[in-house]
Coordinates of C-alpha atoms and ligand atoms in Angstrom, one line a residue:
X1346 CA -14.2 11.7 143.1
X1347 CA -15.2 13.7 145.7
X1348 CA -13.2 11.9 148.4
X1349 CA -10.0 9.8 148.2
X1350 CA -7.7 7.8 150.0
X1351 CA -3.7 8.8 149.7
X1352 CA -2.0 5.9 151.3
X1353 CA 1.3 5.9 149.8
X1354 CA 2.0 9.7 149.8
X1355 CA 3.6 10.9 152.6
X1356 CA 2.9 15.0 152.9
X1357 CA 5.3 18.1 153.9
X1358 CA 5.6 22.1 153.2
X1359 CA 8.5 23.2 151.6
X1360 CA 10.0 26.5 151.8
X1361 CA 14.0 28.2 150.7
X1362 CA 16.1 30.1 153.4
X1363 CA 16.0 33.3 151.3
X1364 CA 12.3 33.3 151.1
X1365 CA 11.7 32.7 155.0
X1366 CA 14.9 33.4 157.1
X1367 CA 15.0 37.2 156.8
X1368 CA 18.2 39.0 157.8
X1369 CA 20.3 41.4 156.0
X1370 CA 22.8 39.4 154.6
X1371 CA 25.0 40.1 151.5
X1372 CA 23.7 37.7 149.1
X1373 CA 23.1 38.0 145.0
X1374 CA 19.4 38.8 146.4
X1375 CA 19.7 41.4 148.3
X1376 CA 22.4 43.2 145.9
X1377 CA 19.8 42.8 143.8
X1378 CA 16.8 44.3 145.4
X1379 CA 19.1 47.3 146.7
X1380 CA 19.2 47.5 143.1
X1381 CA 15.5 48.1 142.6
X1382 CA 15.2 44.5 141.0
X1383 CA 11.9 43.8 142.8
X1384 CA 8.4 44.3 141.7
X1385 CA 7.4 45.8 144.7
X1386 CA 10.3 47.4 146.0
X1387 CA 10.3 45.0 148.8
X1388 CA 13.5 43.4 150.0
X1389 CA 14.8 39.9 151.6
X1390 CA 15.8 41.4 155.2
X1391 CA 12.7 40.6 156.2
X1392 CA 10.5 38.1 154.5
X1393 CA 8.8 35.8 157.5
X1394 CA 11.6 36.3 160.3
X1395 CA 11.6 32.6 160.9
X1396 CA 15.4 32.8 162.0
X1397 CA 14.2 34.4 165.0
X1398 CA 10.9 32.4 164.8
X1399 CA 12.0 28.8 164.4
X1400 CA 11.0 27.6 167.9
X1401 CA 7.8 29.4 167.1
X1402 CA 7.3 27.6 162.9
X1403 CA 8.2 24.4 164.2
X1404 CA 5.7 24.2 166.4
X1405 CA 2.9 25.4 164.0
X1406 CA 4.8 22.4 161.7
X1407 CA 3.7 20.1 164.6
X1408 CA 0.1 21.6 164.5
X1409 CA -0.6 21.2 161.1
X1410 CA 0.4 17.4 161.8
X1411 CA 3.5 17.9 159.3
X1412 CA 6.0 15.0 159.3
X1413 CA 8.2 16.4 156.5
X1414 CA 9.7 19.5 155.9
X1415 CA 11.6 20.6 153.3
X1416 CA 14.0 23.7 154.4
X1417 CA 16.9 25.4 152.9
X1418 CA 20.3 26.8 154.2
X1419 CA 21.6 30.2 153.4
X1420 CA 24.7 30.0 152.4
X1421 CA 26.3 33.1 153.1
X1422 CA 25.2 33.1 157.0
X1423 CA 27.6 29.5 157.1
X1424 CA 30.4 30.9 154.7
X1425 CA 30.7 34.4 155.4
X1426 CA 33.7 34.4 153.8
X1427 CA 35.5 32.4 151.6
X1428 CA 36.5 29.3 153.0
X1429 CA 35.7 30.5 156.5
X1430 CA 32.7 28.8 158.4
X1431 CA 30.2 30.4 160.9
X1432 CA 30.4 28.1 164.3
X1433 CA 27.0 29.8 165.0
X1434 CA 24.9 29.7 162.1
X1435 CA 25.8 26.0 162.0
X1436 CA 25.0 25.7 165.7
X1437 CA 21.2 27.7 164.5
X1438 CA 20.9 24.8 161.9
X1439 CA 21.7 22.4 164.1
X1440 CA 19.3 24.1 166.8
X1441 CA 16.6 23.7 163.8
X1442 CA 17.2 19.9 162.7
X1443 CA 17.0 19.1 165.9
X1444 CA 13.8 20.6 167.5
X1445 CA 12.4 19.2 164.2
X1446 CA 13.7 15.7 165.0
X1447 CA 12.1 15.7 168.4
X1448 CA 8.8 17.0 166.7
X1449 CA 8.6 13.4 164.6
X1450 CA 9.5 15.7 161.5
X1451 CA 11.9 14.6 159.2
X1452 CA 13.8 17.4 157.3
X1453 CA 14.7 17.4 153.2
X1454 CA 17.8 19.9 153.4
X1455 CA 18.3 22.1 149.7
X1456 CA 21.5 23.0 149.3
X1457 CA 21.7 25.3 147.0
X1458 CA 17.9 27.2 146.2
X1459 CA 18.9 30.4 144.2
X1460 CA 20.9 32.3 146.8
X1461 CA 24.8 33.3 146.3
X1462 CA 26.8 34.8 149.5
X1463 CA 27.9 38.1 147.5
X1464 CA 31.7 36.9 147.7
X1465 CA 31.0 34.1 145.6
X1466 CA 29.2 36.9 142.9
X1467 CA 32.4 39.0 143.3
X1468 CA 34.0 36.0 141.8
X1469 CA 32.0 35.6 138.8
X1470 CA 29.4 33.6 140.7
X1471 CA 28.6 30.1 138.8
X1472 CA 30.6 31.4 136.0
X1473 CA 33.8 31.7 138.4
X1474 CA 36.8 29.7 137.9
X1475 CA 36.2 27.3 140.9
X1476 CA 32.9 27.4 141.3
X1477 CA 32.2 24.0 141.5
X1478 CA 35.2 23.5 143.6
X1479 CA 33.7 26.1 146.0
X1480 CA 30.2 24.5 146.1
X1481 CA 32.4 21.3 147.3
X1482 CA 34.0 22.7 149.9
X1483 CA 30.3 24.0 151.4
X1484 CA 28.2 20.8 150.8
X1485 CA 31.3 19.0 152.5
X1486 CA 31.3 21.1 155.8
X1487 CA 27.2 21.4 155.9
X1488 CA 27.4 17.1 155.4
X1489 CA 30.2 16.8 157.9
X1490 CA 28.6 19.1 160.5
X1491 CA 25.0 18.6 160.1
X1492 CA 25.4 14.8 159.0
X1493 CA 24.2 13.0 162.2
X1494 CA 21.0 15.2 161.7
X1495 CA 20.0 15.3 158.2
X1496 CA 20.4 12.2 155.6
X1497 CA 18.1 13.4 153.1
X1498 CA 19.7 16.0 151.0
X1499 CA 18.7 18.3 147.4
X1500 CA 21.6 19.5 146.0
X1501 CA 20.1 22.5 143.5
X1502 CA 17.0 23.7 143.3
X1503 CA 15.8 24.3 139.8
X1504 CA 18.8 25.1 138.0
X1505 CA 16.4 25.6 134.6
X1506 CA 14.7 28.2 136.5
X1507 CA 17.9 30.3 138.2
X1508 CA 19.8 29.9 134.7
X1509 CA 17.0 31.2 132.3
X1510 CA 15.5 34.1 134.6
X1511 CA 19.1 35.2 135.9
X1512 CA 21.1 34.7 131.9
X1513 CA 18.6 34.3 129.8
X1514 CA 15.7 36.6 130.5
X1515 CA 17.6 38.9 132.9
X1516 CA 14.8 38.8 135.4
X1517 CA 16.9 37.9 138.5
X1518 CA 20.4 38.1 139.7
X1519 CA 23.0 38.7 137.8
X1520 CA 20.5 40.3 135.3
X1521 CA 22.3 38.6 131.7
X1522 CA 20.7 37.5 128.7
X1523 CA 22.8 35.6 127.1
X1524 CA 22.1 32.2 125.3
X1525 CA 25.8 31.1 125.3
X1526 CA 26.1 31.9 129.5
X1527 CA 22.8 30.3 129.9
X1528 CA 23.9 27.2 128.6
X1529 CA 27.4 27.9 130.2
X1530 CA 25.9 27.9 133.5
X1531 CA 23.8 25.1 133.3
X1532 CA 26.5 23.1 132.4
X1533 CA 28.2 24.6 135.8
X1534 CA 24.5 23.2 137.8
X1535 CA 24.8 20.1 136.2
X1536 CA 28.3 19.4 137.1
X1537 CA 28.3 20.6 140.7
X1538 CA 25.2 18.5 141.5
X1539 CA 26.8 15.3 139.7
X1540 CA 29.9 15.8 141.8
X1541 CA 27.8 16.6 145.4
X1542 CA 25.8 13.6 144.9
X1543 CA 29.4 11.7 145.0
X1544 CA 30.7 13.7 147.5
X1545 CA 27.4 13.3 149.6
X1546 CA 27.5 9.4 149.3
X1547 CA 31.0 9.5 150.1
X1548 CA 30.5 11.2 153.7
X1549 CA 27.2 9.8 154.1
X1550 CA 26.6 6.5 152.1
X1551 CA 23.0 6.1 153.3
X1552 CA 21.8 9.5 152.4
X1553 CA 19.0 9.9 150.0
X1554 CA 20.3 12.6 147.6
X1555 CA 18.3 13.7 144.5
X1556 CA 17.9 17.5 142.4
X1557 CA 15.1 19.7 142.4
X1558 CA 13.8 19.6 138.7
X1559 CA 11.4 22.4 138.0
X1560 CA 9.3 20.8 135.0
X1561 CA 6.9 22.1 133.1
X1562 CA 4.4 20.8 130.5
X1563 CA 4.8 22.4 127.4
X1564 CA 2.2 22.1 124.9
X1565 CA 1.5 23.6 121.3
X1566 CA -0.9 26.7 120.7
X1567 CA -2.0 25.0 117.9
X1568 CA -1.5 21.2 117.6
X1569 CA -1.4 20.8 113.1
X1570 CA 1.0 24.1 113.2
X1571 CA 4.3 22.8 112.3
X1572 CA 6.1 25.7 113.8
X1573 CA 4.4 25.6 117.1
X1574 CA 5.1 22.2 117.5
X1575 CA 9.2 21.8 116.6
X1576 CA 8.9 25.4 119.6
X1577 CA 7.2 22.8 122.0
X1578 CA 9.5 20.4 121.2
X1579 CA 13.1 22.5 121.5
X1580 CA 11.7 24.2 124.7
X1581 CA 10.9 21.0 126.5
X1582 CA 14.0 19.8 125.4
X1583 CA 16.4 22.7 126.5
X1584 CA 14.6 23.9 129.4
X1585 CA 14.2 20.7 130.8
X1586 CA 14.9 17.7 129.5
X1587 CA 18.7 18.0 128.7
X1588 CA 18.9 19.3 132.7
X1589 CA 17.1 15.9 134.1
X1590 CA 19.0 13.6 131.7
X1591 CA 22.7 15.1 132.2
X1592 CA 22.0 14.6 135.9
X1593 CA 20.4 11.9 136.0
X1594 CA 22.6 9.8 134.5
X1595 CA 26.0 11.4 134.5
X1596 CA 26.0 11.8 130.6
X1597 CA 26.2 14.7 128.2
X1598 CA 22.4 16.1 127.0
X1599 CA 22.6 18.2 124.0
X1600 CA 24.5 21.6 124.7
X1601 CA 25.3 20.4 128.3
X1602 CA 28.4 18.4 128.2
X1603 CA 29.7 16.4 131.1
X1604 CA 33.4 16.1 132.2
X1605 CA 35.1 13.3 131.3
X1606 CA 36.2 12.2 134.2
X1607 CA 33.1 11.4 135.8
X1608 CA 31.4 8.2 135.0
X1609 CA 27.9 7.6 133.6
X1610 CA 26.1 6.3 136.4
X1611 CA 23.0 7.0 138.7
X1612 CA 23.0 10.5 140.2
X1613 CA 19.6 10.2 141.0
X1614 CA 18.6 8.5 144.2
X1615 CA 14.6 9.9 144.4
X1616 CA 13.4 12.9 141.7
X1617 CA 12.4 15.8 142.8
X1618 CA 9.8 17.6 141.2
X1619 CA 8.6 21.1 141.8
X1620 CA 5.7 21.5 139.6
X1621 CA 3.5 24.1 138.9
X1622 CA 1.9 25.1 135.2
X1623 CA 1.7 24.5 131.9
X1624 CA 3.4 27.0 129.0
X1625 CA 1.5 27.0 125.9
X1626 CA 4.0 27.6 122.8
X1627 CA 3.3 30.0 119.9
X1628 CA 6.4 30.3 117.8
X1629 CA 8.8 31.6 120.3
X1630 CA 6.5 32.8 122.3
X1631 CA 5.4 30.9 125.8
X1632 CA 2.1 32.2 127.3
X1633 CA -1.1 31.0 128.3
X1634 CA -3.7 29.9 126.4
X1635 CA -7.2 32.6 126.5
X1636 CA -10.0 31.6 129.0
X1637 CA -8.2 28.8 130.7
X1638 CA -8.2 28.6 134.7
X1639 CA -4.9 30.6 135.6
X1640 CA -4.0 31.7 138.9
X1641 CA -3.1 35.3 140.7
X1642 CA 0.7 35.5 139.1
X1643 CA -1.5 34.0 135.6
X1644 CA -0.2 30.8 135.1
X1645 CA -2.3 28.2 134.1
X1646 CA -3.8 25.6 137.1
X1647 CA -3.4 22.5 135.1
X1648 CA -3.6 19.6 137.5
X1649 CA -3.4 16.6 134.9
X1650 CA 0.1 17.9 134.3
X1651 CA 1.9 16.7 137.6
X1652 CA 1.4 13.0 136.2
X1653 CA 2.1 13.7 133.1
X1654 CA 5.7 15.3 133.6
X1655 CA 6.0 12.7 136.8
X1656 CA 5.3 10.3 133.8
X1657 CA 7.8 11.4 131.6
X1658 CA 10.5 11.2 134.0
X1659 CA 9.6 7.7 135.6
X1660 CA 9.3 6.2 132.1
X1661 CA 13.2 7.7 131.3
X1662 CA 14.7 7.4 134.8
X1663 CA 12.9 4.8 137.3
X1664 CA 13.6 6.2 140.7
X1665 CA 11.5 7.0 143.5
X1666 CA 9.7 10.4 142.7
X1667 CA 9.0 12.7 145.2
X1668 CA 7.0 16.0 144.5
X1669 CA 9.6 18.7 146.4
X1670 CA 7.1 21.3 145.2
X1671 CA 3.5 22.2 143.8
X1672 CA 1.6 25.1 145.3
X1673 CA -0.3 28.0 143.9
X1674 CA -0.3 32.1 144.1
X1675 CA -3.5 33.2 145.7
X1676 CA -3.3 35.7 147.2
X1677 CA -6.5 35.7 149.2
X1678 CA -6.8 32.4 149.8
X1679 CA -9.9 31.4 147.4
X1680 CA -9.1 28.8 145.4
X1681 CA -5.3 26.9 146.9
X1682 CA -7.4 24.3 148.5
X1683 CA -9.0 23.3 145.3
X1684 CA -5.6 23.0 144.1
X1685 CA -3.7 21.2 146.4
X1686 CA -7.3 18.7 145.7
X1687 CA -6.7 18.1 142.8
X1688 CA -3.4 17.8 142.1
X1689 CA -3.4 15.3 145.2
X1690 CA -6.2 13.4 143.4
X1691 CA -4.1 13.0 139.9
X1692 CA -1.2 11.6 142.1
X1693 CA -3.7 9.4 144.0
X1694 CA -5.0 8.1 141.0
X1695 CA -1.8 7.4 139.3
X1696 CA 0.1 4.1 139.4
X1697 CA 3.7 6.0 139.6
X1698 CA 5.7 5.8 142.8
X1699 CA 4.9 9.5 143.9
X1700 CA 6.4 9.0 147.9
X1701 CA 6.4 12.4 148.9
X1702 CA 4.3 15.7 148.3
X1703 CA 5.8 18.7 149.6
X1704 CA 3.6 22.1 149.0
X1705 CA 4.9 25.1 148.6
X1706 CA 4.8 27.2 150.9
X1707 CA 4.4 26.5 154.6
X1708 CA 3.7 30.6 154.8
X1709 CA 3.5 33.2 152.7
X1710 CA 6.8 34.1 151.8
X1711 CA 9.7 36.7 149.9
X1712 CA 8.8 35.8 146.2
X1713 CA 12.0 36.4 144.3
X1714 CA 11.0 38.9 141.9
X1715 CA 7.8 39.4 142.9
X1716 CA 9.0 40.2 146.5
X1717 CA 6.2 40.2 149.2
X1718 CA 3.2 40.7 147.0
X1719 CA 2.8 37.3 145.5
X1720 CA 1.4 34.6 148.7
X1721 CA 2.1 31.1 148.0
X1722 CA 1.6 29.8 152.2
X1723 CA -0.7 27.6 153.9
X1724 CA -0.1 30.0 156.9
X1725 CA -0.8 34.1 156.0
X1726 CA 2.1 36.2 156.9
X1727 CA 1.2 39.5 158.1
X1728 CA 4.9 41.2 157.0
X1729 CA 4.5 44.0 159.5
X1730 CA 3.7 42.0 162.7
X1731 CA 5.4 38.7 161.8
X1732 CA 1.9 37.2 162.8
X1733 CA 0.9 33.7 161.3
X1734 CA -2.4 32.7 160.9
X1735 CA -3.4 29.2 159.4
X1736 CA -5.7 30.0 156.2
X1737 CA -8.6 27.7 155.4
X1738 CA -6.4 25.8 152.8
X1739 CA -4.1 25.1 156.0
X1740 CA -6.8 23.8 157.6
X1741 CA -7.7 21.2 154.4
X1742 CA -4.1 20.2 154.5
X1743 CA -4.1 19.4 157.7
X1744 CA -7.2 17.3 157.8
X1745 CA -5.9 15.7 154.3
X1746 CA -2.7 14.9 156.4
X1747 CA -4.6 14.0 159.7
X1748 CA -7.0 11.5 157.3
X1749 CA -4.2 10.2 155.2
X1750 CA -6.6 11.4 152.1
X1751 CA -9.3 14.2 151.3
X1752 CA -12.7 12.7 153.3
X1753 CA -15.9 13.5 151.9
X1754 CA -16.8 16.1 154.3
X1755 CA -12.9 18.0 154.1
X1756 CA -14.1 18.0 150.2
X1757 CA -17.3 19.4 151.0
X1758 CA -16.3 21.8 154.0
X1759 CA -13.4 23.6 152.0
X1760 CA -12.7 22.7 148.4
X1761 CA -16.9 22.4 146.7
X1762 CA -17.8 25.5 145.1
X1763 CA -13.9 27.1 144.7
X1764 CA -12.8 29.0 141.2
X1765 CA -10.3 29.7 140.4
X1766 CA -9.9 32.7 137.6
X1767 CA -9.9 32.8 134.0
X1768 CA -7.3 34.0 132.0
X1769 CA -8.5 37.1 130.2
X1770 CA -11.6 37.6 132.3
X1771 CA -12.0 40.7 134.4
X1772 CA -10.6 39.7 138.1
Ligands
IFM3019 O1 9.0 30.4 145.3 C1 9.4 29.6 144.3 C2 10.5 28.6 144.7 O2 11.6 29.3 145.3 C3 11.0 27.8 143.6 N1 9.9 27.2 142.9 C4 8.8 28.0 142.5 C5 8.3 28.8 143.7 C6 7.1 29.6 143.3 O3 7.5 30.5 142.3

């Protein structure tokens, strides 16, 4: 299928104020790279600059044809200090929402991607004694102030991910491994979204609110091995599962209990989705299986797998689904347009109400862990000059967006004769 039409897909860039904003802020990030957490000894402070840049992004936004963008806010540039807001940086946000308004470009706003003002760490973090209380307070002042310019809201951003690389694995911030705390602070996630999708509704009853679920497809090593195949099973279930049906639906999942006091209900106005890979399970082991298609960071490119996950969630949870993320490492731009093909063509084929595609990342951005050496934009970043340059899979995703679908000759001109790499073949 060379060339598709994708009618009832509407498509944005996503990106997270950590990754983008620059600054040099006190969060959980930047303790952490002080720290020497980062791969390449790179720090957040100044990642793509873009809160100096927005005027600048936003108009590149309008060149690409964008018409939704998903953005986060940085919490600790709003609450500096406990309890005390930052007239400006709300004023900057509100500078932001609004120049994207008047571009036609309507903005998802994530609430919470990853990023802790270092008070709140001081205070035990997610693990504090309040800390849904205090996540309250801030998604109450960002709806009250920034309201009249944002309906459309994501309250956490892949609270599998942050709990298992920050307690589990002790990859990221605060650096634990701990299965009890894990599980602890999921439970934490899953509360404090079910209560800011009520508090959202309550200050802003027509607001679309949903949670950014990272999901994975998790598959056996070997399909007749018994012990591969109850591993498949327990990781799909804890990393995922148990997360989307607790908040979802307002009811306990497995380890993750939910207070009493809130009632089962919908929590879930769309889905959001940020998908990526599949894991392939041996024992306890998650890798990759030899010789498939894998991409710079090595994880698999397995297209197929955005239905199927988007599948599994529809089937449990009918809601509107909207893919907040899907995107690719490459660092040299060789195979993301490919990509972006066809995992557009899976959701184009499929009879699931996929409204929204967001791809991650507008431009290359700060990485997390893997700092500024891993590129996931549309646009290359040049980290020294600040310099933006639209890449040839920018290009394809603005004629895909311009089209409303891929056209024969967009198929031809930048996504025919892509590979991607093999896993365990010489780069
Ligand atoms: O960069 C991240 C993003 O912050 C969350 N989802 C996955 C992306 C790529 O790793």
């Amino acid at each position: 299928m060379p060339g598709f039409p994708l009618p009832n897909c509407a498509l944005g860039v996503a990106t997270a104020a950590t990754q983008i904003e620059g600054g040099d802020l006190d969060t959980n990030w930047h303790r952490w790279a002080a720290s020497g957490g980062i791969s390449d000894g790179s720090t957040p402070a100044r990642a793509a600059d873009h809160w100096n840049r927005v005027d600048q992004d936003v108009a590149l936004l309008a060149d690409l044809g964008v018409r939704h963008y998903r953005l986060g806010l940085e919490w600790a540039r709003l609450e500096p200090e406990p309890g005390v807001f930052d007239p400006e940086a709300f004023a900057h946000y509100r500078d932001e929402l609004a120049l994207l308004r008047e571009a036609g470009i309507t903005p998802l706003v994530t609430l919470h991607h990853f990023s802790l003002p270092g008070w709140h760490v001081d205070t035990g973090g997610w693990l504090g004694a309040d800390a849904v209380a205090v996540f309250l307070r801030f998604v109450g002042e960002v709806v009250r102030r920034l309201g009249d310019l944002a309906s459309e809201w994501i309250t956490i951003n892949e609270p599998n991910v942050y709990a298992t690389q920050g307690y589990l694995y002790g990859v990221w911030p605060p650096g634990e491994r701990s299965y009890r705390r894990t599980v602890a602070v999921l439970q934490v996630l899953v509360e404090a979204h079910l209560r800011a999708y009520l508090l959202i509704h309550r200050l802003q009853p027509h607001a679309t609110v949903g949670l950014a679920h990272h999901l994975r497809v998790f598959t056996p090593a070997q399909a007749r091995n018994p012990a591969d195949r109850a591993s498949t099973l327990a990781s799909r279930y804890l990393f995922q599962d148990a997360v989307l049906a607790a908040t979802s639906t307002g009811r306990s999942a497995g380890p993750l209990r939910v207070p009493r006091d809130l009632r089962p209900g919908r929590y879930a106005d769309v889905h959001g989705i940020n998908y990526y890979s599949r894991s392939t399970i041996r024992g306890f082991d998650h890798g990759v299986a030899d010789g498939v298609e894998v991409n710079d960071l090595g994880w698999e490119v397995y297209p197929a797998g955005l239905v199927e996950v988007a599948t599994q969630v529809y089937r449990r949870f009918p809601a509107p689904l909207w893919i907040t993320e899907n995107g690719t490492c490459d660092n040299d731009d060789r195979f993301r347009a490919r990509y972006v093909y066809e995992h557009l063509a899976r959701i184009a084929a499929s009879p699931l109400p996929i409204e929204r595609y967001y791809h991650w990342c507008f431009t290359d951005n700060w990485e997390w862990a893997e700092g500024e050496a891993a590129r996931f934009g549309l646009v290359h970043l040049d980290f020294d000059t600040q310099e933006r340059q639209v890449k040839e899979s920018g290009l394809f995703y603005a004629d895909v967006i311009a089209h409303a679908g891929v056209t024969e000759e967009a198929h031809r001109r930048w996504v025919a004769g892509r590979h991607y790499p093999r896993n365990g073949a010489p780069r």
